[in-house]
Short mmCIF file of C-alpha atoms in Angstrom, two decimals:
data_model
loop_
_atom_site.label_atom_id
_atom_site.label_comp_id
_atom_site.label_asym_id
_atom_site.label_seq_id
_atom_site.Cartn_x
_atom_site.Cartn_y
_atom_site.Cartn_z
CA MET A 1 -79.84 9.46 -38.29
CA MET A 2 -78.89 13.02 -37.34
CA LYS A 3 -75.02 13.42 -36.19
CA LYS A 4 -74.47 14.94 -32.79
CA ILE A 5 -71.83 17.43 -32.63
CA LEU A 6 -70.69 18.82 -29.26
CA PHE A 7 -68.94 22.01 -29.15
CA VAL A 8 -67.11 23.54 -26.26
CA THR A 9 -66.69 26.94 -25.15
CA GLY A 10 -64.85 28.36 -21.89
CA THR A 11 -64.79 32.07 -22.76
CA ARG A 12 -66.23 35.02 -24.49
CA ALA A 13 -63.73 35.06 -26.92
CA ASP A 14 -64.02 31.55 -28.22
CA PHE A 15 -67.64 31.65 -28.45
CA GLY A 16 -67.49 34.45 -30.51
CA LYS A 17 -65.06 32.64 -33.01
CA ILE A 18 -67.30 29.48 -33.32
CA LYS A 19 -70.95 31.06 -32.83
CA SER A 20 -71.42 31.11 -36.53
CA LEU A 21 -70.19 27.35 -37.07
CA MET A 22 -72.50 26.34 -34.30
CA ASP A 23 -75.47 28.13 -36.25
CA VAL A 24 -74.94 26.15 -39.00
CA VAL A 25 -75.02 23.06 -37.12
CA GLU A 26 -78.36 24.06 -35.05
CA SER A 27 -80.14 24.79 -38.43
CA SER A 28 -79.05 21.91 -40.34
CA GLU A 29 -81.17 18.90 -40.94
CA ASN A 30 -78.25 16.50 -40.73
CA PHE A 31 -76.74 17.57 -37.61
CA GLU A 32 -77.82 17.94 -33.89
CA LEU A 33 -75.89 20.51 -31.98
CA HIS A 34 -74.96 20.31 -28.27
CA LEU A 35 -73.03 22.90 -26.40
CA LEU A 36 -70.92 22.52 -23.26
CA VAL A 37 -70.70 26.17 -21.55
CA THR A 38 -67.97 26.32 -18.74
CA GLY A 39 -64.69 28.11 -17.72
CA MET A 40 -64.95 31.77 -17.59
CA HIS A 41 -68.30 32.04 -18.87
CA MET A 42 -69.57 30.83 -15.30
CA MET A 43 -67.71 33.18 -13.42
CA TRP A 44 -69.29 36.21 -11.77
CA LEU A 45 -66.05 37.94 -11.82
CA TYR A 46 -65.52 37.87 -15.47
CA GLY A 47 -69.14 39.03 -16.37
CA SER A 48 -71.14 35.84 -16.13
CA THR A 49 -71.01 35.49 -19.87
CA TYR A 50 -72.93 32.60 -20.10
CA LYS A 51 -75.90 35.06 -20.33
CA GLU A 52 -74.78 35.95 -23.66
CA VAL A 53 -75.02 32.14 -24.70
CA LYS A 54 -78.28 31.73 -23.33
CA LYS A 55 -79.71 34.70 -25.42
CA GLN A 56 -78.94 32.50 -28.56
CA ASN A 57 -81.82 29.83 -27.61
CA TYR A 58 -79.72 26.69 -28.86
CA THR A 59 -81.59 23.73 -27.94
CA ASN A 60 -79.11 21.61 -26.43
CA VAL A 61 -76.93 23.48 -24.05
CA TYR A 62 -75.12 22.44 -20.53
CA PHE A 63 -74.27 25.13 -18.09
CA MET A 64 -71.28 23.38 -15.99
CA SER A 65 -68.76 25.27 -13.82
CA ASN A 66 -65.30 23.67 -13.86
CA GLN A 67 -63.32 25.87 -11.47
CA HIS A 68 -63.42 27.74 -8.16
CA LYS A 69 -61.39 31.24 -8.12
CA ASN A 70 -57.88 30.97 -8.42
CA GLU A 71 -58.02 27.17 -8.78
CA PRO A 72 -54.74 25.96 -10.68
CA MET A 73 -54.80 25.10 -14.26
CA ASP A 74 -54.10 21.31 -13.69
CA ALA A 75 -56.99 21.35 -11.65
CA VAL A 76 -59.26 23.06 -13.88
CA LEU A 77 -58.15 20.58 -16.68
CA ALA A 78 -58.97 17.59 -14.53
CA ASN A 79 -62.56 18.99 -13.74
CA THR A 80 -63.09 19.72 -17.20
CA MET A 81 -62.40 16.49 -18.27
CA ILE A 82 -64.75 14.94 -15.64
CA ILE A 83 -67.64 16.85 -16.96
CA LEU A 84 -66.92 16.04 -20.43
CA SER A 85 -66.30 12.64 -19.69
CA ARG A 86 -69.87 12.07 -18.14
CA LEU A 87 -71.61 14.56 -20.65
CA THR A 88 -69.85 12.51 -23.94
CA ASP A 89 -71.24 9.38 -22.17
CA ALA A 90 -74.80 11.01 -21.74
CA VAL A 91 -75.04 12.63 -25.39
CA GLU A 92 -73.00 10.43 -27.52
CA PRO A 93 -71.59 12.93 -29.91
CA ASP A 94 -70.16 11.67 -33.27
CA MET A 95 -67.69 14.76 -32.97
CA ILE A 96 -66.23 17.08 -30.51
CA VAL A 97 -65.52 20.67 -31.79
CA VAL A 98 -62.97 22.73 -29.79
CA HIS A 99 -61.05 25.63 -30.61
CA GLY A 100 -57.93 27.36 -29.90
CA ASP A 101 -55.61 26.87 -26.87
CA ARG A 102 -57.59 26.86 -23.88
CA ILE A 103 -57.61 24.35 -20.99
CA GLU A 104 -61.33 23.63 -21.65
CA ALA A 105 -60.38 22.83 -25.60
CA LEU A 106 -57.50 20.35 -24.36
CA ALA A 107 -60.11 18.61 -22.25
CA GLY A 108 -62.44 18.09 -24.82
CA ALA A 109 -59.58 16.98 -27.03
CA ILE A 110 -58.45 14.34 -24.25
CA VAL A 111 -61.67 13.09 -23.69
CA GLY A 112 -62.57 12.70 -27.46
CA ALA A 113 -59.41 10.85 -28.02
CA LEU A 114 -59.76 8.52 -25.36
CA ASN A 115 -63.16 7.42 -25.96
CA HIS A 116 -62.63 7.21 -29.92
CA ILE A 117 -64.62 10.21 -30.65
CA ARG A 118 -63.54 12.45 -33.56
CA VAL A 119 -62.21 15.56 -32.50
CA CYS A 120 -62.29 18.49 -34.87
CA HIS A 121 -59.84 21.44 -33.73
CA ILE A 122 -60.61 25.17 -34.92
CA GLU A 123 -57.47 27.36 -35.39
CA GLY A 124 -54.79 24.86 -34.81
CA GLY A 125 -51.26 25.15 -36.13
CA GLU A 126 -50.98 29.04 -34.84
CA LEU A 127 -47.89 30.18 -32.84
CA SER A 128 -47.72 32.54 -30.02
CA GLY A 129 -44.55 32.24 -27.80
CA THR A 130 -46.03 30.94 -24.40
CA ILE A 131 -47.37 28.16 -22.74
CA ASP A 132 -50.40 28.43 -25.11
CA ASP A 133 -48.43 26.98 -27.88
CA SER A 134 -47.56 23.65 -25.84
CA ILE A 135 -51.37 23.26 -25.01
CA ARG A 136 -52.53 24.02 -28.76
CA HIS A 137 -49.92 21.54 -30.42
CA SER A 138 -51.15 19.08 -27.79
CA ILE A 139 -54.55 19.52 -28.97
CA THR A 140 -53.56 19.17 -32.37
CA LYS A 141 -51.98 15.42 -31.60
CA LEU A 142 -55.14 14.76 -30.02
CA SER A 143 -57.66 15.69 -32.68
CA HIS A 144 -58.42 13.77 -36.15
CA ILE A 145 -59.81 16.80 -38.02
CA HIS A 146 -58.13 20.42 -38.17
CA MET A 147 -59.95 23.52 -39.41
CA VAL A 148 -56.88 25.89 -39.62
CA ALA A 149 -56.78 29.68 -40.67
CA ASN A 150 -54.08 29.57 -43.40
CA GLU A 151 -51.58 27.58 -45.49
CA GLU A 152 -48.68 28.45 -42.66
CA ALA A 153 -50.92 26.59 -40.10
CA LYS A 154 -51.64 23.80 -42.39
CA TYR A 155 -47.89 23.10 -42.85
CA ARG A 156 -47.10 23.40 -39.20
CA LEU A 157 -49.45 20.69 -38.75
CA MET A 158 -47.79 18.72 -41.27
CA GLN A 159 -44.60 19.06 -39.46
CA LEU A 160 -46.48 17.70 -36.29
CA GLY A 161 -47.45 14.50 -38.50
CA GLU A 162 -50.77 15.28 -39.18
CA ALA A 163 -52.12 13.93 -42.52
CA VAL A 164 -52.88 16.36 -45.22
CA SER A 165 -56.10 14.85 -45.80
CA SER A 166 -57.15 15.84 -42.25
CA ILE A 167 -56.59 19.30 -42.63
CA PHE A 168 -58.70 21.90 -43.96
CA VAL A 169 -58.11 25.62 -44.52
CA ILE A 170 -61.01 27.57 -43.77
CA GLY A 171 -59.75 31.06 -42.24
CA SER A 172 -60.53 32.40 -38.84
CA PRO A 173 -64.26 32.13 -38.15
CA ASP A 174 -64.41 35.25 -36.25
CA LEU A 175 -63.70 37.38 -39.31
CA ASP A 176 -67.31 36.00 -40.90
CA ILE A 177 -69.00 37.91 -37.69
CA MET A 178 -66.56 41.07 -38.59
CA ASN A 179 -68.08 41.02 -42.01
CA SER A 180 -71.46 40.98 -41.15
CA THR A 181 -74.07 43.22 -41.56
CA LYS A 182 -76.20 42.06 -38.56
CA LEU A 183 -73.51 43.68 -36.08
CA PRO A 184 -75.01 46.54 -33.60
CA THR A 185 -74.03 50.23 -34.32
CA LEU A 186 -71.65 51.89 -32.72
CA LEU A 187 -74.41 53.86 -30.84
CA GLU A 188 -76.16 50.76 -29.88
CA ALA A 189 -72.90 49.18 -28.42
CA LYS A 190 -71.96 52.40 -26.72
CA SER A 191 -75.47 52.91 -25.10
CA LYS A 192 -75.52 49.22 -24.12
CA TYR A 193 -72.37 49.66 -22.14
CA SER A 194 -72.72 53.37 -21.08
CA ILE A 195 -69.71 54.63 -22.80
CA ASP A 196 -69.64 58.34 -23.63
CA PHE A 197 -66.07 58.70 -25.23
CA ASP A 198 -66.14 59.75 -28.75
CA GLU A 199 -62.43 58.79 -29.32
CA TYR A 200 -60.67 56.15 -27.28
CA GLY A 201 -58.37 53.17 -27.20
CA VAL A 202 -59.13 49.45 -26.18
CA VAL A 203 -56.92 47.86 -23.65
CA MET A 204 -56.67 44.08 -23.20
CA PHE A 205 -53.72 43.10 -21.10
CA HIS A 206 -53.61 39.11 -20.17
CA PRO A 207 -50.98 37.42 -17.86
CA VAL A 208 -47.89 35.44 -19.24
CA THR A 209 -47.60 32.44 -16.99
CA SER A 210 -44.00 32.33 -17.16
CA GLU A 211 -43.62 35.90 -15.92
CA GLU A 212 -46.00 35.87 -13.05
CA ASN A 213 -43.69 37.29 -10.77
CA GLU A 214 -43.15 40.46 -12.73
CA ILE A 215 -46.78 40.56 -14.37
CA ASP A 216 -48.08 43.38 -11.78
CA LEU A 217 -45.08 45.73 -12.50
CA TYR A 218 -45.84 45.25 -16.20
CA ALA A 219 -49.41 46.13 -15.72
CA GLU A 220 -48.52 49.01 -13.49
CA ASN A 221 -46.08 50.32 -16.34
CA LEU A 222 -48.91 49.92 -18.91
CA PHE A 223 -51.52 51.83 -16.93
CA ARG A 224 -49.05 54.48 -15.60
CA ALA A 225 -48.24 55.04 -19.41
CA LEU A 226 -52.17 55.14 -20.44
CA ASP A 227 -52.84 57.57 -17.52
CA ALA A 228 -49.93 60.04 -18.99
CA LEU A 229 -51.56 60.59 -21.97
CA ASP A 230 -54.73 62.81 -22.96
CA LYS A 231 -56.80 59.94 -24.03
CA ASN A 232 -59.71 57.88 -23.13
CA TYR A 233 -59.66 53.92 -22.59
CA ILE A 234 -62.14 51.06 -22.66
CA VAL A 235 -60.42 48.44 -20.74
CA VAL A 236 -61.56 44.60 -20.87
CA TYR A 237 -60.27 42.39 -17.85
CA PRO A 238 -57.75 39.74 -18.58
CA ASN A 239 -58.57 36.13 -18.94
CA ASN A 240 -58.19 33.78 -15.85
CA ASP A 241 -54.80 32.43 -16.45
CA PHE A 242 -52.40 32.57 -13.21
CA GLY A 243 -51.53 36.04 -12.88
CA SER A 244 -54.74 37.43 -13.72
CA ALA A 245 -55.24 38.70 -10.10
CA LYS A 246 -52.14 40.87 -9.97
CA ILE A 247 -53.48 42.53 -13.14
CA LEU A 248 -56.94 43.11 -11.75
CA THR A 249 -55.34 44.64 -8.59
CA VAL A 250 -53.88 47.26 -10.71
CA ILE A 251 -56.71 47.88 -13.19
CA LYS A 252 -59.21 48.21 -10.23
CA ARG A 253 -57.13 51.42 -9.13
CA TYR A 254 -58.59 53.05 -12.18
CA GLU A 255 -61.91 52.43 -11.82
CA ASN A 256 -62.89 56.03 -10.75
CA ASN A 257 -60.68 57.46 -13.26
CA PRO A 258 -62.91 59.40 -16.13
CA LYS A 259 -60.36 58.24 -18.72
CA PHE A 260 -60.89 54.64 -18.03
CA LYS A 261 -64.27 52.53 -18.70
CA ILE A 262 -63.45 49.11 -17.33
CA PHE A 263 -65.71 46.05 -17.98
CA PRO A 264 -65.17 42.33 -17.07
CA SER A 265 -66.49 41.41 -20.55
CA LEU A 266 -68.38 42.69 -23.51
CA SER A 267 -70.30 40.82 -25.82
CA PHE A 268 -68.41 39.49 -28.87
CA GLU A 269 -70.61 41.41 -31.53
CA SER A 270 -70.38 44.74 -29.35
CA PHE A 271 -66.73 44.36 -28.84
CA LEU A 272 -65.93 44.09 -32.38
CA VAL A 273 -67.71 47.32 -33.19
CA ILE A 274 -66.07 49.15 -30.44
CA LEU A 275 -62.71 47.72 -31.74
CA LYS A 276 -63.45 48.69 -35.21
CA ASN A 277 -64.19 52.30 -34.17
CA ALA A 278 -61.47 52.55 -31.83
CA GLN A 279 -58.18 54.68 -32.48
CA PHE A 280 -56.14 51.58 -31.67
CA ILE A 281 -55.70 48.82 -29.36
CA ILE A 282 -53.02 47.98 -26.86
CA GLY A 283 -51.98 45.21 -24.72
CA ASN A 284 -50.89 41.41 -25.39
CA SER A 285 -54.28 39.88 -26.99
CA SER A 286 -54.50 38.06 -29.89
CA ALA A 287 -57.17 40.60 -30.84
CA GLY A 288 -54.57 43.27 -31.68
CA ILE A 289 -52.88 40.47 -33.89
CA ARG A 290 -55.77 38.58 -35.62
CA GLU A 291 -59.02 41.36 -35.42
CA ALA A 292 -57.51 44.54 -35.65
CA PRO A 293 -55.47 44.18 -38.85
CA PHE A 294 -58.75 42.83 -40.61
CA TYR A 295 -60.01 46.39 -39.83
CA GLY A 296 -56.90 48.07 -40.47
CA LEU A 297 -56.84 49.19 -37.12
CA PRO A 298 -53.24 50.03 -35.76
CA SER A 299 -52.21 47.87 -32.64
CA ILE A 300 -49.61 48.17 -30.24
CA ASN A 301 -48.27 44.48 -28.97
CA ILE A 302 -46.74 44.82 -25.53
CA GLY A 303 -44.05 42.27 -24.34
CA THR A 304 -43.75 38.44 -25.10
CA ARG A 305 -47.24 37.01 -25.26
CA GLN A 306 -47.55 37.04 -28.83
CA ASN A 307 -44.04 36.71 -29.86
CA ALA A 308 -43.95 34.09 -32.55
CA ARG A 309 -47.39 35.36 -34.21
CA PHE A 310 -47.50 36.74 -37.61
CA LYS A 311 -47.70 40.64 -36.96
CA GLY A 312 -48.59 42.68 -40.14
CA GLU A 313 -47.82 46.50 -40.82
CA THR A 314 -50.69 47.63 -38.55
CA VAL A 315 -48.79 46.07 -35.47
CA ILE A 316 -46.41 48.05 -33.52
CA ASN A 317 -44.22 45.79 -30.98
CA CYS A 318 -43.03 47.24 -27.78
CA ASP A 319 -41.43 46.48 -24.42
CA TYR A 320 -42.91 46.60 -20.97
CA GLU A 321 -41.19 50.00 -20.45
CA GLU A 322 -43.31 52.91 -19.30
CA VAL A 323 -41.49 55.07 -21.90
CA SER A 324 -41.58 52.69 -24.38
CA ILE A 325 -45.25 52.44 -24.24
CA ILE A 326 -45.84 56.00 -24.42
CA ASN A 327 -43.78 56.69 -27.34
CA ALA A 328 -45.60 53.74 -29.07
CA ILE A 329 -48.96 55.26 -28.56
CA LYS A 330 -47.52 58.75 -29.70
CA SER A 331 -46.20 57.15 -32.79
CA ILE A 332 -49.74 55.97 -34.16
CA SER A 333 -51.20 57.83 -36.94
CA ARG A 334 -54.90 58.88 -37.22
CA GLU A 335 -55.10 57.22 -40.73
CA ARG A 336 -56.54 53.88 -41.11
CA LEU A 337 -54.07 51.42 -42.50
CA GLU A 338 -54.43 48.53 -45.44
CA ARG A 339 -56.63 45.73 -43.74
CA SER A 340 -54.87 42.45 -43.50
CA THR A 341 -56.54 39.21 -45.04
CA HIS A 342 -53.66 36.85 -43.62
CA PHE A 343 -56.12 34.84 -41.26
CA GLY A 344 -58.94 34.72 -43.81
CA GLU A 345 -61.54 36.49 -46.15
CA GLY A 346 -64.50 35.98 -43.78
CA ASN A 347 -66.00 33.07 -45.69
CA SER A 348 -65.00 30.59 -42.98
CA THR A 349 -68.52 29.58 -42.02
CA GLU A 350 -69.39 28.74 -45.72
CA LEU A 351 -66.29 26.36 -45.82
CA PHE A 352 -67.07 24.76 -42.69
CA GLU A 353 -70.29 23.78 -44.01
CA LYS A 354 -69.28 22.45 -47.28
CA PHE A 355 -66.55 20.42 -45.61
CA LEU A 356 -69.02 18.98 -42.62
CA ASN A 357 -71.46 18.07 -45.32
CA GLY A 358 -68.87 16.16 -47.18
CA GLN A 359 -68.09 12.77 -47.21
CA GLU A 360 -64.02 13.37 -47.09
CA LEU A 361 -64.54 14.92 -42.99
CA TRP A 362 -66.44 11.64 -41.93
CA SER A 363 -64.00 9.18 -43.62
CA ILE A 364 -61.21 10.34 -41.76
CA PRO A 365 -60.19 7.49 -39.27
CA VAL A 366 -60.37 7.75 -35.44
CA GLN A 367 -56.83 5.73 -35.55
CA LYS A 368 -54.49 8.37 -36.33
CA VAL A 369 -51.29 7.71 -37.71
CA PHE A 370 -47.90 9.76 -37.64
CA VAL A 371 -47.14 10.87 -41.29
CA ASP A 372 -43.40 11.90 -41.77
CA ILE A 373 -42.44 14.64 -43.99
CA LYS A 374 -39.89 12.95 -46.38
CA PRO A 375 -36.69 15.03 -46.68
#
C-alpha cells in the first residue's frame, strides 16, 4: 500500500524550498503526495501565489485560507491547526512534512504530534536570533524526523535532545533548484515581470516582531538610502509577520519612482534567476544569507533579524542608519565572490529520496525519547 505524505506550504519561499522534494513523492510508485496550500499563498495582497502552485498540477492539493488581513499570529496558528486537524482526519497521512519556522509549519507539527502521525521537519537546527528561533526549535521538539542542512544544525538538534538516528543531513533543498538547468533565462524572467533594468539590486526587508515600534523608521532609512544612490532596485514585499503593514506603507511611496520595480511576489524560479544576475541583495531576508552566497553574490544584511545565522565572506552587516546603508552599498565590489556551500552542495533531493525509500526513516518511533548529551 502506498504511504501518504502530506506537505504543508504557507509562502512562496517555503514552496520553492520543498518543491523538488514534493516532485519526488508525486512521481514515486511507493508514495502518494498530498499538499496543503495556505497562509500567504491565499492572500491577494501578497500576489495570490497559490496560482503558481496550481501550475504544478499535483494530484491531491487543498487550497485553504487560514487568516484575514492583520489577524494576530496566535489566531492564525489556531486557524491552521483546525484546518490541519480536519484534513489529516480525512486524508490519514503516514507522515506530515513541514519546513522552517513559519506558523503553518508549527501547526503541522502540533497536529502531527498530537495525532501520533510522523512529522518530518526540513531545515531545523538553524539560528536567526528572533522569535523564529523559538518557533523553529518548538517544531523540532514536536517532530520525529529531521532533514537538516549541515552538521552544525545536526549538533544543535542533538543539544535539544533529539536522537542521532532521527537526524539526516541533506543540505538546503532550494540549492537543488538553484543548480537546475531548467530555470528560465534572465530575459524570460524580466519579460514575465516587465523589468527593463540592465543592472539592479534586490531588496527584501521583513518585519522583526520585537522591533515593531521602530520598524517603519528602519524601513524609511533603508528606502531613503536606496533612493539617494544612482541605482535601480527590484523590491519584493515583506512577509506577513506583525509589522509588515508599516513596511508596506513605506514601500508604496516609491511605486512611481522609476528606480524601483515593486512586486508582491515573484515565482521562486524567476526570483532565483533575478537574484543570480543582480549586483547585490540588501535587506534582512535569509535569501541574503543562504541563496546569495551560493551564487557568490554580495549581500548587505541590515539589522538584527539574521543576527545568529552563519554569515560567509559574501555578507556585509550594517545597522539601520541611513548613512551606514549607503556606505555598505558603496563598498560592494562589482566582482563575483567565491560561492559558499555551507548549506549544501545542491543534492538534497537525491538524499531525501534515498532516506525516504529506506527502512531507517520509517523505523523511527512516534514515541519520542529525550537523549542527553553525556558530559
